[in-house]
Amino acid sequence: MSTIVLLLITGLGLGALYFLVASGLSLIYGLMDVLNFAHGSFLTLGAFAGWEFARRFGADSWGTFLLSLLVGAAVGAIFAVLTELLLIRKLYERLIEQVLVTVGLALATVALFEGIWGQDPIYLTAPAWMGGQTNVLGASIPNDRFLYIAAAVIVLIAIVLFLKFTRFGLIIRAGVENRSMVTALGIDVRSAFTLVFAIGGAAAGIGGVLASHYNGYVSPYIGGSLLIFAFIVTVIGGLGSLSGAAIASAVVAVLQQFANYHWGIGDLVVVLLLAAVLLLRPSGLLGSKA
Amino acid sequence: MSNATQTTNKPSVMDFLTRPAVKWVLGALLVGFLALLPMLNLSIPGVLPGATYTPGTLQLLAFTMLIAGLALSYHLIFGVAGLLSFGHALYFAAGAYGLGIVLRRFEMELIPAIVITLVVGLLIAGVVGAVSLRVTGIGFAMVTLAFAQAGSVLVRRNADWTGGDEGLALDTTHIPDELVGVLNTRNLYWVCLAVLVLVFLVTSWFEKSRAGHVVAATRENELRVRVIGIRPYFVKLLTFIVAGVLATIVGMAYLLLQSSATQKIITADFTLTLLVIVVLGGVGYRWGAVIGGVVYTLLDQRLTVLAGSEAIAGLPDFLRIPLSEPLFILGTLFILVVLFLPGGIAGLAKRVTRGRSNVRAERDVLEEVV
Amino acid sequence: MNAPAPSDSILTVRNLSAKVAGQQVVEDVSFDVPATGVTALLGRNGVGKTSTIKGILGLIERKGELTFAGERIERLRTHKIVQRGIGYVPEDREVFSKLSVAENLRLAERTSKPRRELVDNLFPDLVERAAQKAGTLSGGQQQMLSLGRALINENRLLLVDEPTKGLAPIIVSQVADALAEAAKTVPILLVEQNLQVVRQLAEDVIVLDGGRVVYTGKAKTLLDDETLIHRFLGVSGGDSHPAPSVASATSAQEERA
Ligand SMILES: Nc1ncnc2c1ncn2[C@@H]1O[C@H](COP(=O)(O)OP(=O)(O)O)[C@@H](O)[C@H]1O
Ligand SMILES: [Mg+2]
């Protein structure tokens, strides 16, 4: 029993990180049909920014930690917005080239991060509580997992409220369904493009700071390694579906933890799950686009 | 457009050079010249590390040709069939790891080992293709990526077979002596040249075959192909398998040349590199894939040398850091090509020689993909 | 070809060509839309009516000269063109199925003074179903919603593409009445296969064939001439019986609900 609880909660903690990356990927793809390979770099830069901030202001205090999340979010958002304005927008309606540009950006920025911060992991410190454990139904759960889950839930709620109750949210939801009809109602849908990049970049930046605590270090590669799983989660959940991304994040990560614990083949199970879902339901669990 | 006046009725040198028969003769001459390189003492300072007969240079040239061959096989999937695969590294790795494992574990002679590896590559490409082609577009990209990831995980987890992080060293017990050791680099060079020529011939032949025409037609208009009564699925699968087997062949040559296989050849980044090469060279052009492979590999090599040079070390940080990262420069170059040079190097060459501005058409070729 | 536009037209189209999926589907089309009344754009299936409308709005690749209310618009992006005062009711309605009825209407509002009352009075059904997802509406209700989205703003021109396609006869007449009401205040370019509806609403007609204009004139002249109808529309227009072949073909599909 305690093993199950442990795997479940640690799985959800990992799923929270997946969601922070996948939510932006899914919104961006849903609205713009762009598979954003640079998303991992948003995350990595957010992580480095959070770390640079925290080490200057005392990494073991809660205040610094929370502010480092904000710094990560802001840096991720700015990076994402610049990407959209300077690269993606230049290639309006040229979908393949937009994807290619994000591939180039991912390759170039990872190399740049290597140049600036080196290839080796940089270990970091956190508020002491995060290193401790809490007993839940007999299982000792590392405290940081609760934090990841809480952060993902807050981000999810914030995005849902934004989508539901603002005009921009309305435009984004409509655009995900039928972009050209939105423009045919006299709305400049491109402002929504910039906005989803900002939202996705901010979520990825938060995800970056948290992922660096999850790993215990920052490195130029943390974005890339999460990105592949986030892609898988996004596709399984259904491209463009936020709730799909949330559910798939949880399912995939929990499954991965269980498979890892019992047979040591978590990654493989995720891959097989993706293949199975795509073959049975090509549009993903909650997707409507083919 | 400004050059439109050049297009007169007089047969120009360029028209002559691009006639099919002439092209083949020129190609044969080029191959003959490349075959003679190990016997010549040519130096291209700044491009090659030394004279052409030195093992180091031959090694680099051979490696370049293999990357060009691999890019050609990717061109079949991406440029001809219009399928955005993120898992092409899998078949290359199947060749390299497959041959390495068969040689080491089953103690076979080289030729039967090659045959077995080929069959394995064929089976993997067949199964993965059959499954992933059931979905289209981004779904296809993701399933191919997922299978390649699965391969990558298998390689990582079965370290006693694959060498894990260390990589798998070539077991030379059953390799003919002529293909082993630095002194025999020229033989390996010829093997690699032969592989590139083979891949090029197969690719050309496939593109000109009926299946090649049909698959190119599906890229442009799947519906129309269905209407004439052909199921696009099977021609796509055939293309996928041919490309996969070619990649396996290149992978085997890679193992012989490098004497080892490492995990980096089965990463998603490796497939992305192929994508970059094909786009850099020019999507849809056979020569583009070859030239892209050559340019990319040589640039990567030279930039790495440059990064370690003293000239760079003396620069201020904001110049030194980017300039000492070859991948940063290559990635940036790639972005610039996508933004400003649709059609890549081959497209540019065509525009210059034909004096036509075809930017639109080049972009449309790209948009037909997926 | 380049005849000067009559001063009383709201939209002039000159030498419009448009492409869909790389194919030329509208070629060198020129016509005027008068500043009042309903102008019908007719032609058999696949002749390029929808593409003409999308070309005007810049929803597909096109070239040519477009003048709307005295201003050249062919270089503007779609949303800018629409903001000049065009309401668009697309073929197949294209309501946002995952958005509620109210949200569909709210999204369409371009000014701070939307004409909610007008829409509510015209389509009381929509008021009741304001919170319902548009995807769960019947075909007729979706068409009302699509019309509502166009009517909620004060426009200077409506582009309406086959608003009665696939609807039951009783709904067809409701839609026609709504259009007649709208036409009192705003000119309409209407694509319509149901010749009864054309007869009821349109003063002028433009007929396309193979992506080109083959006839322009008064609606009555065309509709009263069996041979013209047969030649251009490939149907018989018998006005004694209310169900000519096109109309019966559409009503046979009924509403999918
Ligand atoms: N998505 C599409 N792909 C390919 N061809 C299309 C597409 N949409 C329309 N067409 C072609 O464009 C032509 C004009 O279509 P359209 O403007 O919709 O005609 P209409 O509205 O008069 O029925 C038709 O011949 C049709 O086959
Ligand atoms: Mg139509």
Coordinates of C-alpha atoms in Angstrom, one line a residue, chain A:
Chain A
M1 CA 0.0 0.0 0.0
S2 CA 2.7 2.5 1.0
T3 CA 4.6 1.7 -2.2
I4 CA 1.5 2.4 -4.2
V5 CA 1.0 5.8 -2.5
L6 CA 4.6 6.6 -2.9
L7 CA 4.6 5.8 -6.6
L8 CA 1.3 7.6 -7.1
I9 CA 2.4 10.8 -5.5
T10 CA 5.9 10.9 -6.9
G11 CA 4.4 10.1 -10.3
L12 CA 2.0 13.0 -10.0
G13 CA 5.0 15.2 -9.1
L14 CA 6.7 14.2 -12.3
G15 CA 3.5 14.6 -14.2
A16 CA 3.3 18.2 -12.8
L17 CA 6.6 19.0 -14.6
Y18 CA 5.3 17.4 -17.8
F19 CA 2.2 19.4 -17.6
L20 CA 4.1 22.7 -17.2
V21 CA 5.8 22.0 -20.5
A22 CA 3.0 20.3 -22.3
S23 CA 0.4 23.0 -21.5
G24 CA 2.2 25.5 -23.6
L25 CA 3.1 23.1 -26.4
S26 CA -0.5 22.1 -26.6
L27 CA -1.9 25.6 -26.7
I28 CA 0.7 26.7 -29.3
Y29 CA 0.0 23.7 -31.5
G30 CA -3.7 24.0 -31.1
L31 CA -3.8 27.6 -32.1
M32 CA -1.0 27.8 -34.6
D33 CA -0.3 24.2 -35.8
V34 CA 3.4 24.8 -34.8
L35 CA 5.2 21.9 -33.0
N36 CA 7.5 24.0 -31.0
F37 CA 10.9 22.4 -30.6
A38 CA 12.3 25.5 -28.9
H39 CA 10.1 24.9 -25.9
G40 CA 12.8 23.0 -24.1
S41 CA 15.0 26.0 -24.4
F42 CA 12.4 28.3 -22.9
L43 CA 12.4 25.9 -20.0
T44 CA 16.2 25.7 -19.7
L45 CA 16.7 29.4 -19.8
G46 CA 14.0 29.8 -17.2
A47 CA 15.9 27.3 -15.0
F48 CA 19.2 29.1 -15.4
A49 CA 17.6 32.4 -14.7
G50 CA 15.9 31.1 -11.6
W51 CA 19.2 29.6 -10.4
E52 CA 21.2 32.8 -11.1
F53 CA 18.7 34.7 -9.1
A54 CA 18.5 32.3 -6.2
R55 CA 22.2 32.0 -5.7
R56 CA 22.6 35.7 -5.4
F57 CA 19.8 36.2 -2.9
G58 CA 20.2 33.1 -0.7
A59 CA 19.0 29.9 -2.2
D60 CA 17.7 28.4 1.0
S61 CA 15.1 31.0 1.8
W62 CA 11.5 30.6 0.8
G63 CA 11.2 34.1 -0.4
T64 CA 14.0 33.7 -2.8
F65 CA 12.7 30.4 -4.0
L66 CA 9.3 31.8 -4.8
L67 CA 10.8 34.8 -6.5
S68 CA 13.0 32.5 -8.5
L69 CA 9.9 30.9 -9.9
L70 CA 8.6 34.4 -10.9
V71 CA 12.0 35.1 -12.5
G72 CA 11.9 31.8 -14.4
A73 CA 8.4 32.5 -15.6
A74 CA 9.3 36.1 -16.7
V75 CA 12.4 35.0 -18.5
G76 CA 10.7 32.1 -20.2
A77 CA 7.8 34.3 -21.3
I78 CA 10.1 37.0 -22.7
F79 CA 12.2 34.4 -24.6
A80 CA 9.0 32.9 -26.0
V81 CA 7.5 36.2 -27.0
L82 CA 10.7 37.2 -28.8
T83 CA 10.8 33.9 -30.6
E84 CA 7.3 34.4 -31.8
L85 CA 7.8 38.0 -32.9
L86 CA 11.2 37.7 -34.5
L87 CA 11.1 34.2 -36.0
I88 CA 7.6 32.6 -36.1
R89 CA 5.8 35.6 -37.3
K90 CA 8.1 36.1 -40.2
L91 CA 6.9 32.8 -41.5
Y92 CA 3.2 33.3 -41.1
E93 CA 1.2 30.5 -42.7
R94 CA 4.4 28.5 -43.5
L95 CA 3.9 25.7 -41.1
I96 CA 6.9 23.5 -41.9
E97 CA 9.3 26.4 -42.0
Q98 CA 8.0 27.5 -38.6
V99 CA 8.8 24.1 -37.2
L100 CA 12.2 24.1 -38.8
V101 CA 13.0 27.5 -37.3
T102 CA 12.2 26.2 -33.8
V103 CA 14.4 23.2 -34.5
G104 CA 17.3 25.5 -35.4
L105 CA 16.6 27.7 -32.4
A106 CA 16.7 24.7 -30.1
L107 CA 20.0 23.5 -31.5
A108 CA 21.6 27.0 -31.4
T109 CA 20.4 27.9 -27.9
V110 CA 21.4 24.7 -26.2
A111 CA 24.9 25.2 -27.7
L112 CA 24.8 28.8 -26.4
F113 CA 23.8 27.6 -22.9
E114 CA 26.7 25.2 -23.0
G115 CA 29.0 28.1 -23.9
I116 CA 27.7 30.3 -21.1
W117 CA 27.2 27.8 -18.2
G118 CA 29.2 24.8 -19.3
Q119 CA 28.1 21.3 -20.1
D120 CA 28.3 19.9 -16.5
P121 CA 25.4 19.9 -14.1
I122 CA 25.5 22.8 -11.6
Y123 CA 24.1 21.5 -8.3
L124 CA 21.8 23.9 -6.4
T125 CA 20.4 24.3 -2.9
A126 CA 16.8 24.8 -1.9
P127 CA 14.8 25.6 1.2
A128 CA 15.5 22.9 3.7
W129 CA 11.8 21.7 3.9
M130 CA 12.0 20.6 0.2
G131 CA 14.7 18.1 1.1
G132 CA 12.6 16.5 3.8
Q133 CA 9.8 14.0 3.7
T134 CA 6.2 13.7 4.8
N135 CA 4.4 10.6 5.8
V136 CA 1.3 9.9 3.8
L137 CA -0.6 6.7 4.6
G138 CA 2.7 5.0 5.6
A139 CA 4.7 6.3 2.7
S140 CA 7.5 8.7 3.0
I141 CA 7.0 11.3 0.3
P142 CA 9.7 13.7 -0.6
N143 CA 8.3 17.1 0.2
D144 CA 9.2 18.8 -3.1
R145 CA 6.8 16.6 -5.0
F146 CA 3.8 18.4 -3.3
L147 CA 5.3 21.7 -4.4
Y148 CA 5.4 20.6 -8.0
I149 CA 1.9 19.3 -7.9
A150 CA 0.7 22.5 -6.3
A151 CA 2.5 24.7 -8.9
A152 CA 1.0 22.7 -11.8
V153 CA -2.5 22.9 -10.3
I154 CA -2.2 26.7 -9.8
V155 CA -0.9 27.1 -13.4
L156 CA -3.7 24.9 -14.7
I157 CA -6.4 26.9 -12.8
A158 CA -4.9 30.2 -13.9
I159 CA -4.8 29.2 -17.6
V160 CA -8.4 27.9 -17.4
L161 CA -9.7 31.0 -15.8
F162 CA -7.8 33.1 -18.3
L163 CA -9.2 31.1 -21.2
K164 CA -12.7 31.1 -19.8
F165 CA -13.2 34.7 -18.6
T166 CA -11.1 37.0 -20.8
R167 CA -11.7 38.2 -24.4
F168 CA -8.2 37.0 -25.3
G169 CA -9.1 33.6 -23.8
L170 CA -12.2 33.5 -25.9
I171 CA -10.2 34.4 -29.0
I172 CA -7.6 31.6 -28.2
R173 CA -10.3 29.0 -27.7
A174 CA -12.1 30.0 -30.9
G175 CA -8.8 30.1 -32.8
V176 CA -7.8 26.6 -31.7
E177 CA -11.0 25.4 -33.3
N178 CA -11.0 27.5 -36.5
R179 CA -8.4 30.1 -36.9
S180 CA -9.5 31.5 -40.2
M181 CA -13.0 32.1 -39.0
V182 CA -11.6 34.2 -36.2
T183 CA -9.9 36.4 -38.6
A184 CA -13.1 36.5 -40.7
L185 CA -14.8 38.0 -37.7
G186 CA -12.4 41.0 -37.9
I187 CA -10.0 39.8 -35.2
D188 CA -6.3 40.0 -35.6
V189 CA -5.5 36.5 -34.4
R190 CA -1.7 37.1 -34.4
S191 CA -2.0 38.9 -31.1
A192 CA -3.3 35.7 -29.7
F193 CA -0.3 33.9 -31.2
T194 CA 2.1 36.1 -29.2
L195 CA 0.0 35.6 -26.1
V196 CA 0.0 31.8 -26.2
F197 CA 3.8 31.9 -26.7
A198 CA 4.0 34.1 -23.6
I199 CA 1.8 31.8 -21.5
G200 CA 3.6 28.7 -22.7
G201 CA 7.0 30.4 -22.1
A202 CA 6.0 31.4 -18.6
A203 CA 4.7 27.9 -17.7
A204 CA 7.9 26.4 -19.2
G205 CA 10.0 28.8 -17.2
I206 CA 8.3 27.8 -14.0
G207 CA 8.7 24.2 -15.1
G208 CA 12.4 24.8 -15.6
V209 CA 13.0 26.2 -12.1
L210 CA 11.0 23.3 -10.6
A211 CA 12.7 20.7 -12.8
S212 CA 16.1 21.9 -11.7
H213 CA 15.0 21.3 -8.1
Y214 CA 13.6 17.9 -9.1
N215 CA 16.9 16.9 -10.6
G216 CA 19.0 18.7 -8.0
Y217 CA 20.9 20.6 -10.7
V218 CA 20.7 22.9 -13.7
S219 CA 22.3 21.9 -17.0
P220 CA 21.8 23.0 -20.6
Y221 CA 20.0 19.7 -21.3
I222 CA 17.2 19.6 -18.8
G223 CA 14.8 21.2 -21.3
G224 CA 15.6 18.8 -24.1
S225 CA 15.1 15.7 -21.9
L226 CA 11.7 16.9 -20.6
L227 CA 10.6 18.1 -24.0
I228 CA 10.4 14.6 -25.5
F229 CA 8.1 13.4 -22.8
A230 CA 6.1 16.6 -23.0
F231 CA 5.6 16.0 -26.7
I232 CA 4.4 12.5 -26.0
V233 CA 2.1 13.8 -23.3
T234 CA 0.8 16.5 -25.6
V235 CA 0.0 14.0 -28.4
I236 CA -1.5 11.5 -26.1
G237 CA -3.7 14.1 -24.5
G238 CA -4.8 15.5 -27.9
L239 CA -3.0 18.4 -29.5
G240 CA -4.7 21.6 -28.6
S241 CA -6.5 20.3 -25.6
L242 CA -5.4 21.7 -22.2
S243 CA -7.4 19.3 -20.1
G244 CA -6.1 16.5 -22.3
A245 CA -2.6 17.6 -21.6
A246 CA -3.3 17.7 -17.8
I247 CA -4.8 14.2 -17.8
A248 CA -2.2 12.7 -20.0
S249 CA 0.6 14.3 -17.9
A250 CA -0.7 12.6 -14.8
V251 CA -1.4 9.2 -16.5
V252 CA 1.9 9.0 -18.3
A253 CA 4.0 10.0 -15.4
V254 CA 2.3 7.7 -12.9
L255 CA 2.4 4.8 -15.4
Q256 CA 6.1 5.6 -15.9
Q257 CA 6.8 5.5 -12.2
F258 CA 5.0 2.2 -11.7
A259 CA 6.7 0.5 -14.7
N260 CA 10.1 1.8 -13.6
Y261 CA 9.6 0.5 -10.1
H262 CA 8.4 -2.9 -11.1
W263 CA 10.3 -3.7 -14.3
G264 CA 12.6 -0.8 -14.8
I265 CA 11.1 0.0 -18.2
G266 CA 9.2 3.2 -17.6
D267 CA 10.4 5.0 -20.7
L268 CA 9.6 2.1 -22.9
V269 CA 6.1 1.8 -21.5
V270 CA 5.5 5.5 -22.3
V271 CA 6.6 5.1 -25.9
L272 CA 4.4 2.0 -26.3
L273 CA 1.5 3.9 -24.8
L274 CA 2.0 6.7 -27.3
A275 CA 2.0 4.2 -30.2
A276 CA -1.1 2.5 -28.9
V277 CA -3.0 5.7 -28.3
L278 CA -2.2 7.1 -31.7
L279 CA -3.2 3.9 -33.5
L280 CA -6.4 3.5 -31.7
R281 CA -7.3 7.2 -31.5
P282 CA -5.1 9.2 -33.9
S283 CA -6.4 12.5 -32.5
G284 CA -5.3 11.7 -29.0
L285 CA -7.5 11.2 -25.9
L286 CA -9.3 14.5 -25.9
G287 CA -8.2 16.0 -29.3
S288 CA -10.5 16.9 -32.0
K289 CA -8.0 17.8 -34.7
A290 CA -6.7 14.9 -36.7

